[in-house]
PDB file of C-alpha atoms in Angstrom:
ATOM      1  CA  TYR A  15       0.192   0.148  -0.006  1.00  0.00           C
ATOM      2  CA  SER A  16       1.150   3.465  -0.605  1.00  0.00           C
ATOM      3  CA  VAL A  17      -0.622   6.240   1.690  1.00  0.00           C
ATOM      4  CA  LYS A  18      -0.572  10.245   0.335  1.00  0.00           C
ATOM      5  CA  GLN A  19      -0.544  13.256   3.253  1.00  0.00           C
ATOM      6  CA  GLU A  20      -2.374  16.868   2.240  1.00  0.00           C
ATOM      7  CA  ARG A  21       0.464  19.188   2.420  1.00  0.00           C
ATOM      8  CA  ALA A  22       0.494  22.025   5.749  1.00  0.00           C
ATOM      9  CA  ASP A  23       2.110  23.989   2.591  1.00  0.00           C
ATOM     10  CA  LYS A  24      -0.380  23.434  -0.392  1.00  0.00           C
ATOM     11  CA  LEU A  25       0.543  25.164  -2.900  1.00  0.00           C
ATOM     12  CA  ASP A  26      -1.301  27.499  -4.611  1.00  0.00           C
ATOM     13  CA  PHE A  27      -1.368  25.594  -8.022  1.00  0.00           C
ATOM     14  CA  GLU A  28      -2.413  22.684  -6.465  1.00  0.00           C
ATOM     15  CA  LYS A  29      -6.338  21.976  -7.737  1.00  0.00           C
ATOM     16  CA  ASN A  30      -7.512  19.319  -5.797  1.00  0.00           C
ATOM     17  CA  ASN A  31      -7.581  17.985  -1.756  1.00  0.00           C
ATOM     18  CA  LEU A  32      -6.642  14.755  -0.962  1.00  0.00           C
ATOM     19  CA  GLU A  33     -11.001  14.058  -0.425  1.00  0.00           C
ATOM     20  CA  LEU A  34     -11.786  15.515  -4.456  1.00  0.00           C
ATOM     21  CA  GLU A  35      -8.915  13.008  -5.689  1.00  0.00           C
ATOM     22  CA  SER A  36      -9.998  10.109  -3.855  1.00  0.00           C
ATOM     23  CA  LYS A  37     -13.488  10.908  -5.019  1.00  0.00           C
ATOM     24  CA  ILE A  38     -12.315  11.066  -8.501  1.00  0.00           C
ATOM     25  CA  LEU A  39      -9.965   8.086  -8.555  1.00  0.00           C
ATOM     26  CA  LYS A  40     -13.364   5.876  -6.795  1.00  0.00           C
ATOM     27  CA  ILE A  41     -15.496   6.977  -9.460  1.00  0.00           C
ATOM     28  CA  PHE A  42     -12.417   5.990 -12.138  1.00  0.00           C
ATOM     29  CA  HIS A  43     -12.083   2.510 -10.076  1.00  0.00           C
ATOM     30  CA  ASP A  44     -15.715   2.432 -10.460  1.00  0.00           C
ATOM     31  CA  LYS A  45     -15.341   2.114 -13.805  1.00  0.00           C
ATOM     32  CA  GLN A  46     -13.093  -0.424 -14.175  1.00  0.00           C
ATOM     33  CA  ILE A  47     -10.665   1.704 -15.606  1.00  0.00           C
ATOM     34  CA  ASN A  48      -6.850   0.043 -15.607  1.00  0.00           C
ATOM     35  CA  PHE A  49      -3.710   1.758 -14.740  1.00  0.00           C
ATOM     36  CA  ILE A  50      -5.425   3.579 -12.080  1.00  0.00           C
ATOM     37  CA  PRO A  51      -4.418   3.438  -8.332  1.00  0.00           C
ATOM     38  CA  GLU A  52      -7.603   1.999  -6.685  1.00  0.00           C
ATOM     39  CA  ILE A  53      -8.503   3.567  -3.272  1.00  0.00           C
ATOM     40  CA  VAL A  54      -8.152   2.256  -0.268  1.00  0.00           C
ATOM     41  CA  TYR A  55      -9.550   4.834   2.052  1.00  0.00           C
ATOM     42  CA  TYR A  56      -9.049   8.243   2.783  1.00  0.00           C
ATOM     43  CA  ASP A  57      -8.736   9.180   6.735  1.00  0.00           C
ATOM     44  CA  PRO A  58     -10.378  12.904   6.656  1.00  0.00           C
ATOM     45  CA  ASN A  59      -8.899  13.548  10.533  1.00  0.00           C
ATOM     46  CA  SER A  60      -5.617  13.033   9.207  1.00  0.00           C
ATOM     47  CA  LYS A  61      -6.522  14.110   5.438  1.00  0.00           C
ATOM     48  CA  SER A  62      -4.102  11.037   3.821  1.00  0.00           C
ATOM     49  CA  ILE A  63      -5.248   8.145   1.202  1.00  0.00           C
ATOM     50  CA  CYS A  64      -3.829   4.590   1.012  1.00  0.00           C
ATOM     51  CA  TYR A  65      -4.256   3.277  -1.858  1.00  0.00           C
ATOM     52  CA  LYS A  66      -2.923   0.141  -3.906  1.00  0.00           C
ATOM     53  CA  TYR A  67       0.843  -0.006  -5.048  1.00  0.00           C
ATOM     54  CA  ILE A  68       0.826   0.309  -8.327  1.00  0.00           C
ATOM     55  CA  LYS A  69       5.091  -1.899  -9.772  1.00  0.00           C
ATOM     56  CA  GLY A  70       6.557   0.990 -12.085  1.00  0.00           C
ATOM     57  CA  THR A  71       9.562   2.684 -12.505  1.00  0.00           C
ATOM     58  CA  PRO A  72       9.119   6.382 -13.664  1.00  0.00           C
ATOM     59  CA  LEU A  73       8.684   6.585 -17.034  1.00  0.00           C
ATOM     60  CA  ASP A  74      11.904   8.860 -17.870  1.00  0.00           C
ATOM     61  CA  VAL A  75      13.818   6.672 -15.810  1.00  0.00           C
ATOM     62  CA  VAL A  76      13.494   3.623 -18.270  1.00  0.00           C
ATOM     63  CA  TRP A  77      12.755   5.113 -21.668  1.00  0.00           C
ATOM     64  CA  PRO A  78      16.940   5.390 -22.591  1.00  0.00           C
ATOM     65  CA  ASN A  79      16.797   1.230 -21.395  1.00  0.00           C
ATOM     66  CA  LEU A  80      13.106   0.035 -23.709  1.00  0.00           C
ATOM     67  CA  THR A  81      13.266  -0.843 -26.836  1.00  0.00           C
ATOM     68  CA  GLU A  82      11.046   1.081 -29.186  1.00  0.00           C
ATOM     69  CA  ASN A  83       8.676  -1.555 -29.995  1.00  0.00           C
ATOM     70  CA  GLN A  84       8.249  -1.578 -25.733  1.00  0.00           C
ATOM     71  CA  ARG A  85       8.322   2.816 -26.561  1.00  0.00           C
ATOM     72  CA  GLU A  86       5.542   2.691 -28.991  1.00  0.00           C
ATOM     73  CA  ASN A  87       3.852   0.306 -27.321  1.00  0.00           C
ATOM     74  CA  ILE A  88       3.706   2.447 -23.830  1.00  0.00           C
ATOM     75  CA  MET A  89       1.930   5.327 -26.049  1.00  0.00           C
ATOM     76  CA  VAL A  90      -0.125   3.008 -27.760  1.00  0.00           C
ATOM     77  CA  GLU A  91      -1.818   1.780 -23.041  1.00  0.00           C
ATOM     78  CA  LEU A  92      -1.659   6.330 -22.753  1.00  0.00           C
ATOM     79  CA  GLY A  93      -3.431   7.573 -25.605  1.00  0.00           C
ATOM     80  CA  ASN A  94      -5.703   3.745 -24.511  1.00  0.00           C
ATOM     81  CA  LEU A  95      -5.313   4.786 -20.988  1.00  0.00           C
ATOM     82  CA  HIS A  96      -5.857   8.608 -21.611  1.00  0.00           C
ATOM     83  CA  HIS A  97      -9.516   7.947 -23.675  1.00  0.00           C
ATOM     84  CA  ALA A  98     -10.831   6.536 -20.668  1.00  0.00           C
ATOM     85  CA  ILE A  99     -10.410   8.906 -18.568  1.00  0.00           C
ATOM     86  CA  HIS A 100     -11.096  12.015 -20.420  1.00  0.00           C
ATOM     87  CA  SER A 101     -14.351  10.632 -21.184  1.00  0.00           C
ATOM     88  CA  SER A 102     -14.846   9.105 -17.836  1.00  0.00           C
ATOM     89  CA  ILE A 103     -16.849  12.489 -15.604  1.00  0.00           C
ATOM     90  CA  SER A 104     -19.487  13.984 -17.842  1.00  0.00           C
ATOM     91  CA  ILE A 105     -18.906  17.804 -17.503  1.00  0.00           C
ATOM     92  CA  LYS A 106     -22.039  18.429 -14.949  1.00  0.00           C
ATOM     93  CA  GLU A 107     -20.693  15.319 -12.591  1.00  0.00           C
ATOM     94  CA  ALA A 108     -17.235  17.315 -12.299  1.00  0.00           C
ATOM     95  CA  GLU A 109     -19.136  21.195 -11.841  1.00  0.00           C
ATOM     96  CA  GLN A 110     -21.269  18.860  -9.221  1.00  0.00           C
ATOM     97  CA  LEU A 111     -16.828  17.422  -7.683  1.00  0.00           C
ATOM     98  CA  GLY A 112     -16.029  20.462  -7.378  1.00  0.00           C
ATOM     99  CA  ILE A 113     -12.849  20.030 -10.164  1.00  0.00           C
ATOM    100  CA  ASN A 114     -11.852  22.838 -10.906  1.00  0.00           C
ATOM    101  CA  VAL A 115     -12.659  24.176 -14.842  1.00  0.00           C
ATOM    102  CA  ASN A 116      -9.098  25.034 -16.344  1.00  0.00           C
ATOM    103  CA  TYR A 117      -9.221  26.472 -20.253  1.00  0.00           C
ATOM    104  CA  VAL A 118      -5.596  28.113 -20.673  1.00  0.00           C
ATOM    105  CA  SER A 119      -4.598  28.105 -24.400  1.00  0.00           C
ATOM    106  CA  MET A 120      -1.970  26.271 -25.001  1.00  0.00           C
ATOM    107  CA  GLU A 121       0.404  28.443 -27.742  1.00  0.00           C
ATOM    108  CA  ASP A 122      -0.154  30.609 -24.438  1.00  0.00           C
ATOM    109  CA  GLU A 123       1.634  27.669 -22.132  1.00  0.00           C
ATOM    110  CA  PHE A 124       4.318  26.906 -24.551  1.00  0.00           C
ATOM    111  CA  ALA A 125       4.677  30.317 -25.223  1.00  0.00           C
ATOM    112  CA  GLN A 126       6.244  30.624 -22.082  1.00  0.00           C
ATOM    113  CA  TYR A 127       7.411  26.693 -21.948  1.00  0.00           C
ATOM    114  CA  LYS A 128       9.078  29.030 -24.863  1.00  0.00           C
ATOM    115  CA  THR A 129      11.424  32.060 -23.150  1.00  0.00           C
ATOM    116  CA  ALA A 130      12.163  30.156 -20.452  1.00  0.00           C
ATOM    117  CA  VAL A 131      13.742  27.781 -22.086  1.00  0.00           C
ATOM    118  CA  SER A 132      14.921  29.627 -24.233  1.00  0.00           C
ATOM    119  CA  LYS A 133      16.866  31.408 -21.774  1.00  0.00           C
ATOM    120  CA  ALA A 134      18.848  28.091 -20.502  1.00  0.00           C
ATOM    121  CA  ILE A 135      20.086  26.257 -23.918  1.00  0.00           C
ATOM    122  CA  ILE A 136      19.996  29.353 -26.712  1.00  0.00           C
ATOM    123  CA  GLY A 137      21.576  28.524 -30.161  1.00  0.00           C
ATOM    124  CA  THR A 138      21.280  24.470 -29.675  1.00  0.00           C
ATOM    125  CA  ASP A 139      20.256  22.855 -32.679  1.00  0.00           C
ATOM    126  CA  PRO A 140      18.561  20.183 -30.899  1.00  0.00           C
ATOM    127  CA  PHE A 141      16.223  22.884 -28.780  1.00  0.00           C
ATOM    128  CA  HIS A 142      14.955  24.390 -32.037  1.00  0.00           C
ATOM    129  CA  GLU A 143      13.931  21.128 -33.633  1.00  0.00           C
ATOM    130  CA  PHE A 144      12.330  20.469 -31.123  1.00  0.00           C
ATOM    131  CA  LEU A 145      10.742  23.695 -30.548  1.00  0.00           C
ATOM    132  CA  ASN A 146      10.229  23.385 -34.193  1.00  0.00           C
ATOM    133  CA  LYS A 147       8.054  20.161 -33.517  1.00  0.00           C
ATOM    134  CA  VAL A 148       6.085  21.743 -30.973  1.00  0.00           C
ATOM    135  CA  GLU A 149       5.245  24.559 -32.664  1.00  0.00           C
ATOM    136  CA  THR A 150       4.000  22.148 -35.376  1.00  0.00           C
ATOM    137  CA  TYR A 151       1.742  19.864 -33.676  1.00  0.00           C
ATOM    138  CA  LEU A 152       0.235  23.462 -32.184  1.00  0.00           C
ATOM    139  CA  ASP A 153      -0.863  24.483 -35.343  1.00  0.00           C
ATOM    140  CA  LYS A 154      -2.206  21.054 -36.477  1.00  0.00           C
ATOM    141  CA  ILE A 155      -4.572  21.279 -32.640  1.00  0.00           C
ATOM    142  CA  ASP A 156      -5.551  24.817 -33.177  1.00  0.00           C
ATOM    143  CA  LYS A 157      -7.349  23.748 -36.380  1.00  0.00           C
ATOM    144  CA  LYS A 158      -9.247  21.580 -33.996  1.00  0.00           C
ATOM    145  CA  GLU A 159     -12.630  21.756 -32.049  1.00  0.00           C
ATOM    146  CA  PRO A 160     -11.788  21.729 -28.294  1.00  0.00           C
ATOM    147  CA  ILE A 161     -12.517  18.365 -27.369  1.00  0.00           C
ATOM    148  CA  THR A 162     -12.892  18.770 -23.519  1.00  0.00           C
ATOM    149  CA  GLY A 163     -12.973  15.986 -21.157  1.00  0.00           C
ATOM    150  CA  VAL A 164     -10.542  15.587 -17.894  1.00  0.00           C
ATOM    151  CA  LEU A 165      -7.588  15.489 -17.607  1.00  0.00           C
ATOM    152  CA  HIS A 166      -5.166  14.069 -15.195  1.00  0.00           C
ATOM    153  CA  GLY A 167      -3.040  17.692 -14.965  1.00  0.00           C
ATOM    154  CA  ASP A 168       0.218  16.713 -13.914  1.00  0.00           C
ATOM    155  CA  LEU A 169       1.941  14.772 -16.535  1.00  0.00           C
ATOM    156  CA  HIS A 170       5.649  14.573 -16.381  1.00  0.00           C
ATOM    157  CA  GLN A 171       7.247  11.422 -16.403  1.00  0.00           C
ATOM    158  CA  GLY A 172       7.499  11.167 -12.855  1.00  0.00           C
ATOM    159  CA  ASN A 173       3.672  10.187 -12.639  1.00  0.00           C
ATOM    160  CA  ILE A 174       4.098   7.200 -15.117  1.00  0.00           C
ATOM    161  CA  LEU A 175       5.163   4.312 -14.258  1.00  0.00           C
ATOM    162  CA  VAL A 176       6.683   1.341 -16.035  1.00  0.00           C
ATOM    163  CA  ASN A 177       7.213  -2.339 -15.317  1.00  0.00           C
ATOM    164  CA  GLU A 178       9.379  -5.127 -17.715  1.00  0.00           C
ATOM    165  CA  GLY A 179       8.749  -2.220 -20.794  1.00  0.00           C
ATOM    166  CA  HIS A 180       4.377  -1.847 -20.227  1.00  0.00           C
ATOM    167  CA  LEU A 181       2.302   1.346 -18.419  1.00  0.00           C
ATOM    168  CA  SER A 182       1.926   0.144 -14.856  1.00  0.00           C
ATOM    169  CA  GLY A 183       0.117   3.373 -13.589  1.00  0.00           C
ATOM    170  CA  ILE A 184      -0.804   7.039 -13.474  1.00  0.00           C
ATOM    171  CA  VAL A 185      -0.284   8.547 -10.256  1.00  0.00           C
ATOM    172  CA  ASP A 186      -1.417  11.559  -8.993  1.00  0.00           C
ATOM    173  CA  PHE A 187      -4.248  12.894  -9.426  1.00  0.00           C
ATOM    174  CA  GLY A 188      -4.408  16.372  -7.546  1.00  0.00           C
ATOM    175  CA  ASP A 189      -3.892  18.277 -10.362  1.00  0.00           C
ATOM    176  CA  CYS A 190      -7.654  16.937 -12.302  1.00  0.00           C
ATOM    177  CA  VAL A 191      -9.013  19.614 -14.175  1.00  0.00           C
ATOM    178  CA  VAL A 192     -11.925  19.827 -17.031  1.00  0.00           C
ATOM    179  CA  GLY A 193     -10.327  21.266 -19.645  1.00  0.00           C
ATOM    180  CA  ASP A 194      -9.111  21.339 -23.565  1.00  0.00           C
ATOM    181  CA  VAL A 195      -7.566  17.380 -23.618  1.00  0.00           C
ATOM    182  CA  ASN A 196      -5.184  18.077 -25.661  1.00  0.00           C
ATOM    183  CA  ARG A 197      -3.306  19.872 -22.766  1.00  0.00           C
ATOM    184  CA  ASP A 198      -2.856  16.381 -21.262  1.00  0.00           C
ATOM    185  CA  PHE A 199      -1.230  15.934 -24.267  1.00  0.00           C
ATOM    186  CA  ASN A 200       1.042  19.049 -24.382  1.00  0.00           C
ATOM    187  CA  HIS A 201       3.326  17.223 -21.702  1.00  0.00           C
ATOM    188  CA  TYR A 202       4.014  14.372 -24.422  1.00  0.00           C
ATOM    189  CA  ALA A 203       4.692  17.145 -27.029  1.00  0.00           C
ATOM    190  CA  ARG A 204       7.434  18.449 -24.735  1.00  0.00           C
ATOM    191  CA  HIS A 205       9.527  14.314 -23.981  1.00  0.00           C
ATOM    192  CA  TYR A 206       8.524  12.416 -26.693  1.00  0.00           C
ATOM    193  CA  ALA A 207       7.710  14.917 -29.490  1.00  0.00           C
ATOM    194  CA  ASP A 208       8.779  11.977 -32.246  1.00  0.00           C
ATOM    195  CA  TYR A 209       5.884   9.711 -30.140  1.00  0.00           C
ATOM    196  CA  LEU A 210       2.937  12.101 -31.164  1.00  0.00           C
ATOM    197  CA  ASP A 211       1.339  10.373 -33.996  1.00  0.00           C
ATOM    198  CA  VAL A 212       1.047   6.345 -32.041  1.00  0.00           C
ATOM    199  CA  ILE A 213       0.055   7.815 -28.744  1.00  0.00           C
ATOM    200  CA  SER A 214      -2.788  10.074 -30.480  1.00  0.00           C
ATOM    201  CA  GLY A 215      -3.455   8.282 -33.126  1.00  0.00           C
ATOM    202  CA  SER A 216      -4.069   5.217 -30.328  1.00  0.00           C
ATOM    203  CA  TYR A 217      -6.225   7.672 -29.003  1.00  0.00           C
ATOM    204  CA  GLU A 218      -8.904   8.158 -31.807  1.00  0.00           C
ATOM    205  CA  ARG A 219      -8.878   4.106 -32.247  1.00  0.00           C
ATOM    206  CA  VAL A 220     -10.764   3.981 -29.470  1.00  0.00           C
ATOM    207  CA  SER A 221     -12.150   7.317 -29.324  1.00  0.00           C
ATOM    208  CA  SER A 222     -13.572   7.546 -33.029  1.00  0.00           C
ATOM    209  CA  LEU A 223     -12.402  11.820 -32.487  1.00  0.00           C
ATOM    210  CA  SER A 224      -9.719  14.523 -33.743  1.00  0.00           C
ATOM    211  CA  ILE A 225      -7.166  15.347 -31.283  1.00  0.00           C
ATOM    212  CA  ILE A 226      -4.280  15.610 -32.452  1.00  0.00           C
ATOM    213  CA  LEU A 227      -2.897  14.979 -36.526  1.00  0.00           C
TER     214      LEU A 227
END
């Protein structure tokens, strides 16, 4: 088992308390969504949640040692999982639960990211190549109608777990919000731009929605 306790110095940008996070995870589990932590209990006195341990190593740690086939399979599994999460709770249900609504423009977010990173590594060819890939991605999704759903909201690589070459779980739904589902894919654009076609293709096959390509 794993136990997560609410921070006394809760940061302003953290969206949900642990009670709400536990309710969100219970809905996911009741809808039989795989790779999601299974809640054992929420304790209002200690403001903590206990969930079943998910065996796995953060994606960024194992990525260099994965085969190409394993990388693609993980992206397919992630695409399927994101569709399950995005469609699991209606907008009305999310509002009733108290999940935040966040429609921040991805273009604005990327502009801020680009400015911050460029100060650190100006002039490097790999950096500009990376930015070009992400800008191409943003140009494509800008032509699509936004798809609204429930987002994980904090998909840094440490929250994606892999075990024996397969996705084993996604953890930490403390920043779960309602918004444009493309925002979840923005994280993959930053770290796995070469695999956007794989994850988006997987998402589109199970959702019948055109999200990125």
